mmCIF file of C-alpha atoms in Angstrom:
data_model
loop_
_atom_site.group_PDB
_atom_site.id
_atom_site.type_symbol
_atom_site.label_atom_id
_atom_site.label_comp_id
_atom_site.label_asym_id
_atom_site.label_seq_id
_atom_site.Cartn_x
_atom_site.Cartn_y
_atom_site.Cartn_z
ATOM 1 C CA UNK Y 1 -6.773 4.527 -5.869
ATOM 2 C CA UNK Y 2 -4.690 1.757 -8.129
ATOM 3 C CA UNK Y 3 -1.726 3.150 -6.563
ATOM 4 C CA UNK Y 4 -2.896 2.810 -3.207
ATOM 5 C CA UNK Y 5 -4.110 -0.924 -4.006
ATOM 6 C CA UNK Y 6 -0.612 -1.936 -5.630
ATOM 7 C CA UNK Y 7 0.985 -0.410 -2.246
ATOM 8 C CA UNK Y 8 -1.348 -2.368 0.067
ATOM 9 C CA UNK Y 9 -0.748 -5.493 -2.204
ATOM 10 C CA UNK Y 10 2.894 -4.683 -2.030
ATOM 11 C CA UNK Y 11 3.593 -4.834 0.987
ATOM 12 C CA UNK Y 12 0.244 -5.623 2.851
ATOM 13 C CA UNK Y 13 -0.426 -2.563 5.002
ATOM 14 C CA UNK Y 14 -1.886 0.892 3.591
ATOM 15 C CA UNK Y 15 0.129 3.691 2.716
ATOM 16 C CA UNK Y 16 -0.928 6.414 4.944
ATOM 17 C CA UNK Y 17 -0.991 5.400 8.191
ATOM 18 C CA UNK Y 18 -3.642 2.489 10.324
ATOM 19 C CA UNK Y 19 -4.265 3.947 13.528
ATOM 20 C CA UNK Y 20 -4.709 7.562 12.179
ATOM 21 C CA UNK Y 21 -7.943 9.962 12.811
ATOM 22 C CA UNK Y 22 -10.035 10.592 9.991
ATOM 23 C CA UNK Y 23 -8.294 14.319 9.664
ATOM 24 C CA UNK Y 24 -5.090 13.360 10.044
ATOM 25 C CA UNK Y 25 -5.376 10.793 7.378
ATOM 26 C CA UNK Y 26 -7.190 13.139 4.851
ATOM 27 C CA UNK Y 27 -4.388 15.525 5.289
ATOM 28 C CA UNK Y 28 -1.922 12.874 4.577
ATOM 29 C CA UNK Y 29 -3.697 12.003 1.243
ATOM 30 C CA UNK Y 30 -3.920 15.208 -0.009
ATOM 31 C CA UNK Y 31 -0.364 15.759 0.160
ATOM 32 C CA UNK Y 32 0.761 12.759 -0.828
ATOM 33 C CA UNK Y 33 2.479 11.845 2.656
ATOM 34 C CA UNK Y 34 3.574 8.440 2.372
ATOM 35 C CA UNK Y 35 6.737 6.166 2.801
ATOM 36 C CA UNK Y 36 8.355 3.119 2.304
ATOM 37 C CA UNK Y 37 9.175 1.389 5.677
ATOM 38 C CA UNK Y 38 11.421 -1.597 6.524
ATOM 39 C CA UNK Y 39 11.105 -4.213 6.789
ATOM 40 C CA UNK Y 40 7.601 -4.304 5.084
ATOM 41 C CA UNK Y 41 9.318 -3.350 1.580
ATOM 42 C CA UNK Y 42 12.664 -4.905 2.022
ATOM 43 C CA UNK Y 43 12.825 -7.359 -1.302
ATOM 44 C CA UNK Y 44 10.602 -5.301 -3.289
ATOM 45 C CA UNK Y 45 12.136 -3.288 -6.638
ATOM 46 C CA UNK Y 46 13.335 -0.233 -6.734
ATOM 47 C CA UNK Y 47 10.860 -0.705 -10.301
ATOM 48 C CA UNK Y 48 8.061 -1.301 -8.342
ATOM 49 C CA UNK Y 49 8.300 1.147 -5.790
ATOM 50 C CA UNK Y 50 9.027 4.048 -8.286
ATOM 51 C CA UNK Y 51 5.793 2.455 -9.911
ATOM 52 C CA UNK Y 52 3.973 3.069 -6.842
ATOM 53 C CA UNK Y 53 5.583 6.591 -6.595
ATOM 54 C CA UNK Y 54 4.310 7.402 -10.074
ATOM 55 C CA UNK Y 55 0.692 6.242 -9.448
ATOM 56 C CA UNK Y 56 0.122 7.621 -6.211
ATOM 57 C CA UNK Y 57 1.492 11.652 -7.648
ATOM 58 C CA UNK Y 58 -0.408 14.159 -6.110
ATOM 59 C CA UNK Y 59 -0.779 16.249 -8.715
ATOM 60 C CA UNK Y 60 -3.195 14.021 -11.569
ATOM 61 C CA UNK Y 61 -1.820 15.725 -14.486
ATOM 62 C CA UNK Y 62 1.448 14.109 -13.526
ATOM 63 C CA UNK Y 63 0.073 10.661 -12.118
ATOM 64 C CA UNK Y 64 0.434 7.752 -15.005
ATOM 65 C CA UNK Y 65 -2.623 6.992 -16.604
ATOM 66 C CA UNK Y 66 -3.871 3.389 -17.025
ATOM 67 C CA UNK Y 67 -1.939 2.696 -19.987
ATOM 68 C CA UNK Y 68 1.476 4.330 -18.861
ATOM 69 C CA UNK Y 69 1.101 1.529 -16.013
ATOM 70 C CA UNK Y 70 0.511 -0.775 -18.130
ATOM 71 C CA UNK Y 71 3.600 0.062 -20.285
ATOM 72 C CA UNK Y 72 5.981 0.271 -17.008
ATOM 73 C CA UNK Y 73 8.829 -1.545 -16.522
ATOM 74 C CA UNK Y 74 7.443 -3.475 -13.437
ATOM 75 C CA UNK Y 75 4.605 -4.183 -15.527
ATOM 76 C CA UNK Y 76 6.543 -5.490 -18.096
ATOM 77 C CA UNK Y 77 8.633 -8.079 -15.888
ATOM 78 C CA UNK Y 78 5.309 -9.032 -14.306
ATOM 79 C CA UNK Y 79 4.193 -9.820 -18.269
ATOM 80 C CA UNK Y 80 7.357 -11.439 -18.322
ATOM 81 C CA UNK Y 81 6.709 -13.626 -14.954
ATOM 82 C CA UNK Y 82 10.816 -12.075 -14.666
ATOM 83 C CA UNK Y 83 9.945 -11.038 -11.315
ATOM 84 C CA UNK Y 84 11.251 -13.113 -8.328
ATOM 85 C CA UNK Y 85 8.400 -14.855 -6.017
ATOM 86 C CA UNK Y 86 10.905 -15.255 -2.551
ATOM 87 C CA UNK Y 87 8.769 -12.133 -0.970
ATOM 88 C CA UNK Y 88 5.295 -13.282 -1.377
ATOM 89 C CA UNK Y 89 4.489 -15.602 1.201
ATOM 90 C CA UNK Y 90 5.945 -12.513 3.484
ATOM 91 C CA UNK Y 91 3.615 -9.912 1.751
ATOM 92 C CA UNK Y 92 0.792 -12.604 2.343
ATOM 93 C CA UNK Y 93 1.545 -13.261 5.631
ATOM 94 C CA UNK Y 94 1.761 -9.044 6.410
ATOM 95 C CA UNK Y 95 -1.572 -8.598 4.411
ATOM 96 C CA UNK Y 96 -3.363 -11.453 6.829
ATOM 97 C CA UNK Y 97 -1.685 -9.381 10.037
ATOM 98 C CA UNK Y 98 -2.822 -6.603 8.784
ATOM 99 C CA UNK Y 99 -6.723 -7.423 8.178
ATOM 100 C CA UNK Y 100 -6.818 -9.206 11.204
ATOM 101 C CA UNK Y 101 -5.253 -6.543 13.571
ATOM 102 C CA UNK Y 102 -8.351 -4.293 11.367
ATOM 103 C CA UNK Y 103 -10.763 -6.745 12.373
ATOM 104 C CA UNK Y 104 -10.006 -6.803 16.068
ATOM 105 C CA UNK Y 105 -9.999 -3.153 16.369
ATOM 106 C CA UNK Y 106 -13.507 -3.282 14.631
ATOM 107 C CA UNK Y 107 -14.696 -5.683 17.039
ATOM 108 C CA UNK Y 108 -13.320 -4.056 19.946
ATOM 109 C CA UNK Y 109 -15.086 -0.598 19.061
ATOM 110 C CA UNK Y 110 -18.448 -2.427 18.740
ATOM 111 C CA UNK Y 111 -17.847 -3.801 21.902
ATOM 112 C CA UNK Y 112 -17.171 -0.052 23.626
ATOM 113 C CA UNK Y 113 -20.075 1.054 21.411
ATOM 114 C CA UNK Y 114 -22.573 -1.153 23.148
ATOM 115 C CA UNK Y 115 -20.665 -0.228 26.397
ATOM 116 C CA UNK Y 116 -20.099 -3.894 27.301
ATOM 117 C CA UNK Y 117 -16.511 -3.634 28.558
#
């Protein structure tokens, strides 16, 4: 789940897919089918994505723990405040796309729900 959250924060959309059925989706999780697009992670580390990588293993006896993440080298540059600020305005501005394109499709299947289209 913290790998998941460091992805969305990342790079402001979720890892496995937004317009996905509920199956589809589950399947992806389970095997750990996920990727790094452009241009939504141009600018980010190669630490922080092999960060990501680590937390969101498959297999639990190989993801890091809380402590391992806490002792990464992202982690440490973040400690540091080493880590370069250009991007986030960007990841903001993808996150707020993001939750509002999530909203509208929320809206828009109430709508149909009611069956006043």
């Amino acid at each position: 789940a913290c790998g998941v959250i460091l992805y969305i924060l990342l790079c402001g959309c979720p890892p496995f897919g937004t317009n996905v059925q509920i199956p589809v989706l589950f399947k992806r999780i389970q095997k750990g089918y996920y990727h790094f697009p452009m241009p939504e992670w141009d600018g980010v580390s190669t630490d922080a994505i092999e960060l990501v990588k680590k937390m969101m293993c498959v297999d639990a006896s190989q993801r890091l723990s809380a402590s391992e993440c806490l002792a990464d080298r992202w982690f440490s540059k973040f400690k540091e405040q080493s880590l370069p600020s250009s991007q986030l305005h960007s990841m903001q501005q993808r996150l707020k796309e993001w939750n509002a394109a999530r909203k509208m499709k929320g809206a828009v299947n109430a709508v149909t729900a009611l069956g006043m289209y």
